[in-house]
Every structure is written in C-alpha cells, then in structure tokens.
PDB file of C-alpha atoms in Angstrom:
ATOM      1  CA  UNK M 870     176.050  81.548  72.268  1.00 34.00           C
ATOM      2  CA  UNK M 871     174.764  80.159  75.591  1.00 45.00           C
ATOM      3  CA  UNK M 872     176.293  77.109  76.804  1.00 45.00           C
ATOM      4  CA  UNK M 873     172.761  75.790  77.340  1.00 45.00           C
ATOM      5  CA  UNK M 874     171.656  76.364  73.782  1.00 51.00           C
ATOM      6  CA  UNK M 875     171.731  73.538  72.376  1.00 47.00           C
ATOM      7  CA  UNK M 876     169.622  71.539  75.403  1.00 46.00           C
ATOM      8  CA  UNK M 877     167.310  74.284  75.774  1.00 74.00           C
ATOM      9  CA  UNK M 878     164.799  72.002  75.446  1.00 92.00           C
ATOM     10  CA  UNK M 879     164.909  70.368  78.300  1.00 96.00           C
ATOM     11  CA  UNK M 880     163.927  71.059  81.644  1.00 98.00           C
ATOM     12  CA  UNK M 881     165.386  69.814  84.855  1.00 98.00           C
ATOM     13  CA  UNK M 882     163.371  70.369  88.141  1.00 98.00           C
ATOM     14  CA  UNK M 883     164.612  69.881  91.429  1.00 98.00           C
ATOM     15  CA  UNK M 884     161.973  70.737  94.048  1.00 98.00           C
ATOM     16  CA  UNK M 885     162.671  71.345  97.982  1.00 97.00           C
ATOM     17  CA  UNK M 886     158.872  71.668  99.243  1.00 96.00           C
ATOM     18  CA  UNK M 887     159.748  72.347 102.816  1.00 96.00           C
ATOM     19  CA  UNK M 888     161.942  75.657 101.982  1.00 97.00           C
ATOM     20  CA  UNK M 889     159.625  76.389  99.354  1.00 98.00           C
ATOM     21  CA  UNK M 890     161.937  76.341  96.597  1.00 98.00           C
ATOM     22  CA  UNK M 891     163.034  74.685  93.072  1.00 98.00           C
ATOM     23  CA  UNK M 892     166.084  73.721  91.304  1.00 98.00           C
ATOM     24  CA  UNK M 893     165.809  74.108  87.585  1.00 98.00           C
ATOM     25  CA  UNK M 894     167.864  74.151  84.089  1.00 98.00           C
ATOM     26  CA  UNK M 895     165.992  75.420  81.193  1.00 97.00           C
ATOM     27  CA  UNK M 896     163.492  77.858  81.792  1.00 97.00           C
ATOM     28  CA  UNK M 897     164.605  81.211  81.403  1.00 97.00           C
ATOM     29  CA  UNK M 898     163.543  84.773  83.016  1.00 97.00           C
ATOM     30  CA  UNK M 899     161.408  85.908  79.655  1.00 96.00           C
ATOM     31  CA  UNK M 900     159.703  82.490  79.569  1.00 97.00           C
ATOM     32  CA  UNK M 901     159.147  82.564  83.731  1.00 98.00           C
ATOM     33  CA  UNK M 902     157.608  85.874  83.616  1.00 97.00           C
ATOM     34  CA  UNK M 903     155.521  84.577  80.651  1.00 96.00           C
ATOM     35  CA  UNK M 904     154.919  81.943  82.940  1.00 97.00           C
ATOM     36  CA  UNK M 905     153.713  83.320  85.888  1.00 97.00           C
ATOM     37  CA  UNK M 906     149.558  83.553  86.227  1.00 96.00           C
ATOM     38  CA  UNK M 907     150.154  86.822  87.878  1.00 91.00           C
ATOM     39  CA  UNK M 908     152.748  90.087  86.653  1.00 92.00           C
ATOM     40  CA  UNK M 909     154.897  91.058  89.087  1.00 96.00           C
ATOM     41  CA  UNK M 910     154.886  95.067  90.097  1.00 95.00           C
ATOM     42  CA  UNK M 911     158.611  95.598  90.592  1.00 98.00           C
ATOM     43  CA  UNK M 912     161.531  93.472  91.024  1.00 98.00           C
ATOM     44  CA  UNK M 913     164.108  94.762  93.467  1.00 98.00           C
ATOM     45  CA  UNK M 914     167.531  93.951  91.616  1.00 98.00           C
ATOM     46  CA  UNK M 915     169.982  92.079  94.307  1.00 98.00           C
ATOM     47  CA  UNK M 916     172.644  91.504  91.907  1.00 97.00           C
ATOM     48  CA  UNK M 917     172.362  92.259  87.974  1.00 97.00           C
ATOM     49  CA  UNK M 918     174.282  94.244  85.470  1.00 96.00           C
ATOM     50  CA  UNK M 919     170.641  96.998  84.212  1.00 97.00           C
ATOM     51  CA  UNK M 920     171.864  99.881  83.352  1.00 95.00           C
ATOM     52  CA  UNK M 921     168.392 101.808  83.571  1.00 94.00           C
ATOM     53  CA  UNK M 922     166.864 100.973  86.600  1.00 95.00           C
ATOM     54  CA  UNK M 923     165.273 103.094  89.374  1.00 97.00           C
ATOM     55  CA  UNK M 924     167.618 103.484  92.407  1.00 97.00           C
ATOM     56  CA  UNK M 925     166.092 103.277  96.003  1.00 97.00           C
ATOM     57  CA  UNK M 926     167.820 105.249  98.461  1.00 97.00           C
ATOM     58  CA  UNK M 927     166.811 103.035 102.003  1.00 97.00           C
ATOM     59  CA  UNK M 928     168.118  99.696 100.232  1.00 97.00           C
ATOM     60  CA  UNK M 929     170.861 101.137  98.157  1.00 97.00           C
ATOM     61  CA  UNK M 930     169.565  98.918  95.606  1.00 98.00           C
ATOM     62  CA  UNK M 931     168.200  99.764  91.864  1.00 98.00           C
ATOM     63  CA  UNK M 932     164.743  98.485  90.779  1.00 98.00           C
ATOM     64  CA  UNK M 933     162.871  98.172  87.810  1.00 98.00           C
ATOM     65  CA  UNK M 934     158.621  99.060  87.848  1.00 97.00           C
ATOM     66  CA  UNK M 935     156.073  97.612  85.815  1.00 95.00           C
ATOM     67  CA  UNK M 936     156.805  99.360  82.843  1.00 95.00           C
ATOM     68  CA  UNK M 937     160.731  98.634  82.486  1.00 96.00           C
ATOM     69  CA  UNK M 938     159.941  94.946  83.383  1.00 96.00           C
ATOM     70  CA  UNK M 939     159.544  93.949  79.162  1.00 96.00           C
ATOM     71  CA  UNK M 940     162.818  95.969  79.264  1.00 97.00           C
ATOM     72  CA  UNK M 941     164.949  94.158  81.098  1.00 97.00           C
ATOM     73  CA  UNK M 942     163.325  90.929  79.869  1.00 96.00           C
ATOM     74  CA  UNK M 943     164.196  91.867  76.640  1.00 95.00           C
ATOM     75  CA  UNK M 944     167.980  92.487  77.755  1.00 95.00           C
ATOM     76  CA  UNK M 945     170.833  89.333  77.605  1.00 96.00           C
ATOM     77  CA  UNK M 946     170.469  88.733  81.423  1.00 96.00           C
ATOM     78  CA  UNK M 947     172.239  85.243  80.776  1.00 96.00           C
ATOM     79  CA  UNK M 948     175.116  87.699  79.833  1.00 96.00           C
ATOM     80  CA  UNK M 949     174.727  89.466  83.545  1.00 97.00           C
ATOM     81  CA  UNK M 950     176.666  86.568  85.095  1.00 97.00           C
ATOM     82  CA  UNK M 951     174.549  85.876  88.638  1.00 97.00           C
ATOM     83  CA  UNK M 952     170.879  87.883  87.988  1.00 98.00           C
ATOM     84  CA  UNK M 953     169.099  87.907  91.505  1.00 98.00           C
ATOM     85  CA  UNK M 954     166.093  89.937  92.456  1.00 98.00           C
ATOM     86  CA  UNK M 955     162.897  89.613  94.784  1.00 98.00           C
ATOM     87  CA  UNK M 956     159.712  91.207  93.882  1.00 98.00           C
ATOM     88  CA  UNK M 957     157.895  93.983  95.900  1.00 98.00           C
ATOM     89  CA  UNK M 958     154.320  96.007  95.765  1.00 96.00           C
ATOM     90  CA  UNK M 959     155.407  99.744  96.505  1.00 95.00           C
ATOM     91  CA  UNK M 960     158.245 101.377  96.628  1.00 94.00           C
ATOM     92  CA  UNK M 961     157.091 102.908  99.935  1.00 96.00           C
ATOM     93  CA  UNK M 962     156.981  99.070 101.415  1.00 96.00           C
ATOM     94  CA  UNK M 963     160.960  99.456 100.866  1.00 97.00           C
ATOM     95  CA  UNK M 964     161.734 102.067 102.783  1.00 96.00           C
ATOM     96  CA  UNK M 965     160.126 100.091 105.836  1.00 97.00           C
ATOM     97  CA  UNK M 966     162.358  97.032 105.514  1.00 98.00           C
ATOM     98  CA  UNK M 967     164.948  97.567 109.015  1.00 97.00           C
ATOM     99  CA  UNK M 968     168.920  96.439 108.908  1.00 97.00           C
ATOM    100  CA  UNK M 969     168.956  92.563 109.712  1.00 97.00           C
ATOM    101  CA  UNK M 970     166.030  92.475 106.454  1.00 98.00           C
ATOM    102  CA  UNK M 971     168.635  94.020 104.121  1.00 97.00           C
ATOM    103  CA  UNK M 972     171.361  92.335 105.352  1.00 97.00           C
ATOM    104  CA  UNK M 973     169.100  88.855 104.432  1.00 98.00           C
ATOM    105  CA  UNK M 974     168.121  90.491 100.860  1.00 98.00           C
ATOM    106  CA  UNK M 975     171.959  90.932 100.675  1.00 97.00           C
ATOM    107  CA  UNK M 976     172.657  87.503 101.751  1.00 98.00           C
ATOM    108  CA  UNK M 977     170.068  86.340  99.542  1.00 98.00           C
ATOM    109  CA  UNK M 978     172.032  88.106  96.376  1.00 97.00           C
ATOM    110  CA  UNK M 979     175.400  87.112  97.625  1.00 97.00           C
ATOM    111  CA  UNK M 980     175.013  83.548  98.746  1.00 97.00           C
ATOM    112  CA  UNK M 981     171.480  82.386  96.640  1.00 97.00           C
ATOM    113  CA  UNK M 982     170.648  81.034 100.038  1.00 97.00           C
ATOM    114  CA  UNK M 983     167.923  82.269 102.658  1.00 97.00           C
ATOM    115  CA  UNK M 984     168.866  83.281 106.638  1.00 95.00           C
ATOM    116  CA  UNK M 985     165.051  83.250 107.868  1.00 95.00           C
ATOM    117  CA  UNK M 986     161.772  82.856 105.532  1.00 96.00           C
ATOM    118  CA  UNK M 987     162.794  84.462 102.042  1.00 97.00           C
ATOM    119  CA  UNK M 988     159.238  86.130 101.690  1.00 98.00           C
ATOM    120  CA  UNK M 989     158.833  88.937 103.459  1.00 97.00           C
ATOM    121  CA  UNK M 990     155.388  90.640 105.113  1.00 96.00           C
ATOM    122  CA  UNK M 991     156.463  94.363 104.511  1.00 97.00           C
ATOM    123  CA  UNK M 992     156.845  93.983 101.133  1.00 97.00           C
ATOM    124  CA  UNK M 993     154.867  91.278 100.249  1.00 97.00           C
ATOM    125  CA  UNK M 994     157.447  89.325  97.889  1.00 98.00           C
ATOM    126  CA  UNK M 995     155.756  86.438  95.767  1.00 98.00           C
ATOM    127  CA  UNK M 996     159.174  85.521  94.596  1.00 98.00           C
ATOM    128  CA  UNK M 997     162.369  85.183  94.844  1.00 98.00           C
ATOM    129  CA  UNK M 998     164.979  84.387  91.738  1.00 98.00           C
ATOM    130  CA  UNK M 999     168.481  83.210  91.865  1.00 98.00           C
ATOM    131  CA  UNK M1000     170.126  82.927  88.852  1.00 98.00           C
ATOM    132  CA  UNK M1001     173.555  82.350  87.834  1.00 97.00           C
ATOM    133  CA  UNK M1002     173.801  82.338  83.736  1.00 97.00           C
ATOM    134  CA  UNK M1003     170.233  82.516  83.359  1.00 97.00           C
ATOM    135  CA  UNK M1004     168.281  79.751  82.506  1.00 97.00           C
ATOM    136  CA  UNK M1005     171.416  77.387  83.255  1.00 97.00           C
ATOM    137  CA  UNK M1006     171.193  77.287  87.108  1.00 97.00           C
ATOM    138  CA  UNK M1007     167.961  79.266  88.891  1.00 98.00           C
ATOM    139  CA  UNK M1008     167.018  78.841  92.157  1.00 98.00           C
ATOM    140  CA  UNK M1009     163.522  80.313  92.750  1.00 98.00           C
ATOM    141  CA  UNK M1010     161.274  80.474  96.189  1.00 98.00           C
ATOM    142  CA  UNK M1011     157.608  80.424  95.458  1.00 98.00           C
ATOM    143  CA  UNK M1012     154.964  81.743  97.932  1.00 98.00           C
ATOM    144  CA  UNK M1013     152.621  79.603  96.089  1.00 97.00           C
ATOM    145  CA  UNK M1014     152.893  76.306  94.786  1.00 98.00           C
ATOM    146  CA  UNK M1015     150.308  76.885  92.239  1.00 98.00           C
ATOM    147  CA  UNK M1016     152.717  79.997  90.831  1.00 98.00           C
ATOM    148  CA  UNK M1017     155.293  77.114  90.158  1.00 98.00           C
ATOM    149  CA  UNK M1018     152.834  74.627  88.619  1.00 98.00           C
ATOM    150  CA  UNK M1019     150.940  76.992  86.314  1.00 98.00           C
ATOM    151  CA  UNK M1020     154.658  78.446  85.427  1.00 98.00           C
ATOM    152  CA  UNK M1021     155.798  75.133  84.620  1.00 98.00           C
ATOM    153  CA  UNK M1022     152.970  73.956  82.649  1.00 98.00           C
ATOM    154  CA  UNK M1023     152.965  77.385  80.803  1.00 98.00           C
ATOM    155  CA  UNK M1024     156.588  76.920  79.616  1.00 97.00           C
ATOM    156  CA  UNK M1025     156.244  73.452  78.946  1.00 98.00           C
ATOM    157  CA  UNK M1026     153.802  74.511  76.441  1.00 97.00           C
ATOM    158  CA  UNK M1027     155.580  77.249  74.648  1.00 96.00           C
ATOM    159  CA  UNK M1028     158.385  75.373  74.213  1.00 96.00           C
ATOM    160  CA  UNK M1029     156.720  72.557  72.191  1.00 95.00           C
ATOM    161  CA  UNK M1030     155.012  75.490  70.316  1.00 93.00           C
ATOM    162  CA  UNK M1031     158.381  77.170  69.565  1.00 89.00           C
ATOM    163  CA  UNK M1032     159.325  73.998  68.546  1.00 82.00           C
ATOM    164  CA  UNK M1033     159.044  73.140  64.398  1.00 73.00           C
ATOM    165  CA  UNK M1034     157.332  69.952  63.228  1.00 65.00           C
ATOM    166  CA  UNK M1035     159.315  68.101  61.126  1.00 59.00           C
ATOM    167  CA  UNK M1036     156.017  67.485  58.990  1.00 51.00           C
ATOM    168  CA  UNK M1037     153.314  69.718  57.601  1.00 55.00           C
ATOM    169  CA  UNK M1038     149.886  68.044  58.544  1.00 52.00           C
ATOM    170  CA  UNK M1039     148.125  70.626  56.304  1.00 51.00           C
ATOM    171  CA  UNK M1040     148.390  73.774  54.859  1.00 48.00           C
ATOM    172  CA  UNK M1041     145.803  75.004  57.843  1.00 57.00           C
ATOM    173  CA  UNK M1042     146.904  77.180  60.646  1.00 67.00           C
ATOM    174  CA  UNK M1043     149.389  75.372  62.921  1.00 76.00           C
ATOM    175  CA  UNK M1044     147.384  75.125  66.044  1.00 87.00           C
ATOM    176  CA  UNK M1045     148.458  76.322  69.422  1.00 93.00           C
ATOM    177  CA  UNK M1046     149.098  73.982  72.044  1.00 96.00           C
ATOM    178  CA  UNK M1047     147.634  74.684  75.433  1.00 97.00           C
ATOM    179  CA  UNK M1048     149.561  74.939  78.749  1.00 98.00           C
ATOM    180  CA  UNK M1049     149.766  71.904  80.841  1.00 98.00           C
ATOM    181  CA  UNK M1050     146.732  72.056  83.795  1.00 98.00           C
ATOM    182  CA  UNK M1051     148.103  72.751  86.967  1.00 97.00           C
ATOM    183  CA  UNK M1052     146.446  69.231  88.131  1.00 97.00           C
ATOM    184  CA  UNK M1053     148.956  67.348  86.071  1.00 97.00           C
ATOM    185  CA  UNK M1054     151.854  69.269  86.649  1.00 97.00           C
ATOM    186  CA  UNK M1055     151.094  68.572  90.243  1.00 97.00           C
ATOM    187  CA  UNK M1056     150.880  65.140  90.440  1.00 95.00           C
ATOM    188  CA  UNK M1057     154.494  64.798  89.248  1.00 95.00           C
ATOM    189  CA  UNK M1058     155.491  66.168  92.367  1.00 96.00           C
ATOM    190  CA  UNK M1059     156.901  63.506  94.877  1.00 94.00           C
ATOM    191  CA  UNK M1060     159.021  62.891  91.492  1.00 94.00           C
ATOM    192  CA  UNK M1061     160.091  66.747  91.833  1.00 97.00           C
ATOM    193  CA  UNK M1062     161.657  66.248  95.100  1.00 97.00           C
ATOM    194  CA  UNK M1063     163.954  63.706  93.452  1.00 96.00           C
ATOM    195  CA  UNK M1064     164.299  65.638  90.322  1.00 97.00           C
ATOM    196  CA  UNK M1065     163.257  64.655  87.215  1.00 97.00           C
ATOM    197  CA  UNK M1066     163.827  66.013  83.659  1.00 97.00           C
ATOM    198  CA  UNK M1067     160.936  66.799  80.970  1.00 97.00           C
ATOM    199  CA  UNK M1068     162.727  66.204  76.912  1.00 96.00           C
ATOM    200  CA  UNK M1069     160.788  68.711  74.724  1.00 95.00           C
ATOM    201  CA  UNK M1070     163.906  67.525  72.664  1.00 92.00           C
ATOM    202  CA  UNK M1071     163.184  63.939  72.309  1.00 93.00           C
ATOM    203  CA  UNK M1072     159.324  64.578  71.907  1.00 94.00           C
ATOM    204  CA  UNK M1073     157.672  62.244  69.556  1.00 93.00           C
ATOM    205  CA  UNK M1074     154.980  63.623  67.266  1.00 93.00           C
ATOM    206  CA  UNK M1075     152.458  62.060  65.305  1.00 92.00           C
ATOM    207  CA  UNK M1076     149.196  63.691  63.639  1.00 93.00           C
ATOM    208  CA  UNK M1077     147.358  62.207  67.121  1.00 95.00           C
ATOM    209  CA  UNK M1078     149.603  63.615  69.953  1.00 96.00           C
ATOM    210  CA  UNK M1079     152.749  64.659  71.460  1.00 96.00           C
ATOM    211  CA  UNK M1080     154.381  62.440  73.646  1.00 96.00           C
ATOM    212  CA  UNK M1081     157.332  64.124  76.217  1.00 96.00           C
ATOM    213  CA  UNK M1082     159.265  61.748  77.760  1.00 95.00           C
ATOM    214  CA  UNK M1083     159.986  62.318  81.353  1.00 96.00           C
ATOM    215  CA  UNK M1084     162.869  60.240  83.530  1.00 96.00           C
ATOM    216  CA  UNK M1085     163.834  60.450  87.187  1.00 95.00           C
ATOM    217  CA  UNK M1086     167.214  61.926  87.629  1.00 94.00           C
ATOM    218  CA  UNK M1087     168.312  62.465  90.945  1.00 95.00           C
ATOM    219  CA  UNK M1088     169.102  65.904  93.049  1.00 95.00           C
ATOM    220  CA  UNK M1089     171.735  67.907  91.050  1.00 96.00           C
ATOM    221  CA  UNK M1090     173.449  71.011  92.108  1.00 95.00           C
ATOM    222  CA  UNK M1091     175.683  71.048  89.164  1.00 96.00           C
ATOM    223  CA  UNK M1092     174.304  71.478  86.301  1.00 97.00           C
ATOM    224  CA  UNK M1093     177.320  69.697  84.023  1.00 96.00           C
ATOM    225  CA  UNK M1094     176.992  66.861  86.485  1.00 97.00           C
ATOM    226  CA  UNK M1095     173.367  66.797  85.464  1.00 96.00           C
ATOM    227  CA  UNK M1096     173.753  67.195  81.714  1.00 95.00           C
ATOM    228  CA  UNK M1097     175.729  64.128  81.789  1.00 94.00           C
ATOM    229  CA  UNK M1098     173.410  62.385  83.036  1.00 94.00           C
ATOM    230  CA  UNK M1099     171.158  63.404  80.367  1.00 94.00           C
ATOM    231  CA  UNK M1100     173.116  62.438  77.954  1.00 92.00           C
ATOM    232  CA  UNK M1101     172.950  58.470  79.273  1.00 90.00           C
ATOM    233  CA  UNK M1102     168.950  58.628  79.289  1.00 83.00           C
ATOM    234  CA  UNK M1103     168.691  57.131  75.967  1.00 72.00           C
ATOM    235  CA  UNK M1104     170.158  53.962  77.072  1.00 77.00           C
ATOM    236  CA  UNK M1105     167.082  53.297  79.362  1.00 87.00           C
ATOM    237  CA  UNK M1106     163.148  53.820  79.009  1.00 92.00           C
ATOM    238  CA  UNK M1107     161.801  57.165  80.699  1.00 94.00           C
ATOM    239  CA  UNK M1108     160.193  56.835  83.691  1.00 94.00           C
ATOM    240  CA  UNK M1109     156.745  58.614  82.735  1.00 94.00           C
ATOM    241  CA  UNK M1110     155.180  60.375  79.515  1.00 95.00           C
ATOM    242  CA  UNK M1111     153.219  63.996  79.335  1.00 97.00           C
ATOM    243  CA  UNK M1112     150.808  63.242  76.263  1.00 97.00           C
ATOM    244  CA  UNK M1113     148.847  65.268  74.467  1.00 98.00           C
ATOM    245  CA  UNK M1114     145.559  64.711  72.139  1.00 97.00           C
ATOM    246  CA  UNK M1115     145.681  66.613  69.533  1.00 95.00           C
ATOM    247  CA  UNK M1116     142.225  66.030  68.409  1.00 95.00           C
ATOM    248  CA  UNK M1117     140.628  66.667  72.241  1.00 97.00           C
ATOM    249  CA  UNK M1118     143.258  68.749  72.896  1.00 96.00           C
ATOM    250  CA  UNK M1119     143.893  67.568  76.176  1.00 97.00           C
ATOM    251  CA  UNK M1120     146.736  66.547  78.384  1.00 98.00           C
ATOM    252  CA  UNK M1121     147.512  63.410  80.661  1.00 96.00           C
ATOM    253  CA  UNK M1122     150.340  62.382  82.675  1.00 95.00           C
ATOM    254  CA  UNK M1123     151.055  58.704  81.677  1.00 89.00           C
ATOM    255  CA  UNK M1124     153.345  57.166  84.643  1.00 75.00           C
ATOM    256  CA  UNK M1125     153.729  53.782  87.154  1.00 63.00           C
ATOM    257  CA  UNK M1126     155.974  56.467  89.203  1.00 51.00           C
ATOM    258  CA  UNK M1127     152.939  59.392  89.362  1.00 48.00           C
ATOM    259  CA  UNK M1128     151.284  59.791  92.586  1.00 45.00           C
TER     260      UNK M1128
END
C-alpha cells in the first residue's frame, strides 16, 4: 500500500513561478499524463527502475516512445523509489545534446534540482518530472503555465469523478464532471506561491453542487511536515471554495484570498 493512500485525495501545490516549477502531493504520473492538454513523444528516463525501455547510446540513458508510454504508466512507478525523466521530440535531437547538457540532465536526476534553464532548445523538453515515491513528493518544471493549469484542473476533476457519492440521486447515468477551466485554476495562483491544499476528501455534496474546500498552507518541502498540517485544518474555516453547479454545470472559485 502507498503511504499516501489514504490522503490521495488531496492535493498540495507549491508553486515557484520564477524557476518555473511546482511542488505537489497527490497527483500521480497516470493522472498527470491524463492531465496534460498535449501527449508527450518520449520521455528520456533520468532515474527509474523500466525494465523495457529503448536505450540511447549518446546519453547512456533508456527511453520510452509513444507507444510504451501507457506501458510504463501502467507500471507501479511509486514502487521505483525516485522516477525522474524529461521529455524529448526525436531521438535524433539526443544525440545533439554536448557534455555540460548531460551532465545537467544527470544533475537533474541525481539532485531534482536545475544548474541552468531545465528546458532545453535541442530537444525541445515541455517538461521536466521529479519524483520521489510517486505522487508523494513531485517536483515538475513546466514550459507553459497553461500545461500546469489545464493539468491541474483535469485531475481535480477526475478525482471527484473517481470519487463515490454517498447518495444515489437517481437511477440515471451518473454524470461526468467537467475539468476545472484553466481561468479558475489560474486565479488561485498568488495562493500557489504560498501553497495551498485542494480536499477532494472533505468535499461536500448536495443534489445542487460540489463544494472543495481549499486552505492556505504554507511552503512545504516535507511532505509529513505538510500532512500534519493537514490534519489541523479542520479546526479552522478554509480559506476559499471550488464550487460546482450541477445543474449549469459550471465552476467558480469562491474566495476573499483569490486574486
């Protein structure tokens, strides 16, 4: 069992805009790739435990293509320990990168931490993902901002529809909840920077919406420290509430903190 299991639904966000990365506890690699508006051509695997990728001889490093990426999403990469990898357009692109750029992929593997710019123009990375037990601590550089925010409100989503009712409203087909738009996702920013956690567990549900209750936590490194934390929320109000309207089937970001 993973040691996150039982709070897997929450999500904790730490965001550092200016290095263009985020902080998080609770999304995992099948429900980021899920997440992503755009699918990723190959990964290049800095540190992992596949035993079927593709090996590159220039890098020394194994990859996986298109079509052995719902392969290794399908595999127990929580299990792998530390799962690190960067994506990249063509396998050619690789064979350009010179020593000090592998010696910064390596770093990058090693250390979760970035030399120069993580993204890098001969192989046109969109991302780069630093995990150490999967889904417990990830530390992910984004090209794009809008990547993160669609990925965010994707899995935010899927969550609550993964997520039983504790009611039947009718014996009709359980509708499916729609991601959260990018717009609102992005307006919780500034709150990002501090970190802030979103409770898919402590969701109220009525037959007229969803309510997620959303609190300002702080910056957190370690995750324990910040699952302790968690654990005190009850004993004040959140901070700010994602809602949804089930009958316009729309979202809104309900907050005195939201900018």
């Amino acid at each position: 069992m993973n040691k996150h299991e039982d709070t897997r639904e929450l999500i904790y966000v730490h965001m550092n805009q200016p290095e263009k990365f985020t902080l998080t506890y609770g999304i995992e690699f099948t429900e980021f790739l899920k997440g992503l508006p755009v699918k990723l051509s190959n990964l290049l695997l800095l540190r992992h435990n596949f035993a079927d990728g593709h090996f590159n001889m220039h890098t020394m490093l194994e990859y996986v293509d298109l079509e052995m990426i719902p392969k290794i999403s399908d595999e127990d990469v929580y299990g792998y320990g530390d799962f690190c990898w960067i994506d990249f357009e063509e396998e050619d692109n690789l064979d350009q990168l010179n020593g000090q750029e592998l010696a910064e992929l390596l770093y990058l593997g090693h250390v979760k931490d970035h030399l120069r710019s993580p993204f890098f123009g001969k192989i046109n990375n969109q991302i780069v993902y630093l995990a150490h037990d999967d889904g417990w601590y990830n530390k992910t550089y984004y090209r794009s901002w809008n990547d993160f925010y669609f990925m965010l409100g994707t899995t935010i989503s899927e969550k609550l529809n993964n997520k039983k009712e504790k009611f039947n409203f009718s014996l009709r087909k359980k509708k499916i909840i729609p991601p959260v738009p990018i717009e609102i996702i992005e307006s919780f920013t500034s709150n990002m920077k501090e970190g802030i956690a979103f409770s898919i567990e402590l969701s109220v549900r009525n037959r007229l919406q969803i309510e997620i209750p959303i609190w300002i936590m702080g910056d957190f490194y370690d995750m324990d420290a910040m699952l302790e934390e968690y654990e005190l929320l009850n004993d004040r109000p959140p901070d700010g509430k994602l809602v949804y309207d089930r009958k316009s089937e729309e979202w809104q970001a309900l907050s005195r903190y939201v900018s």
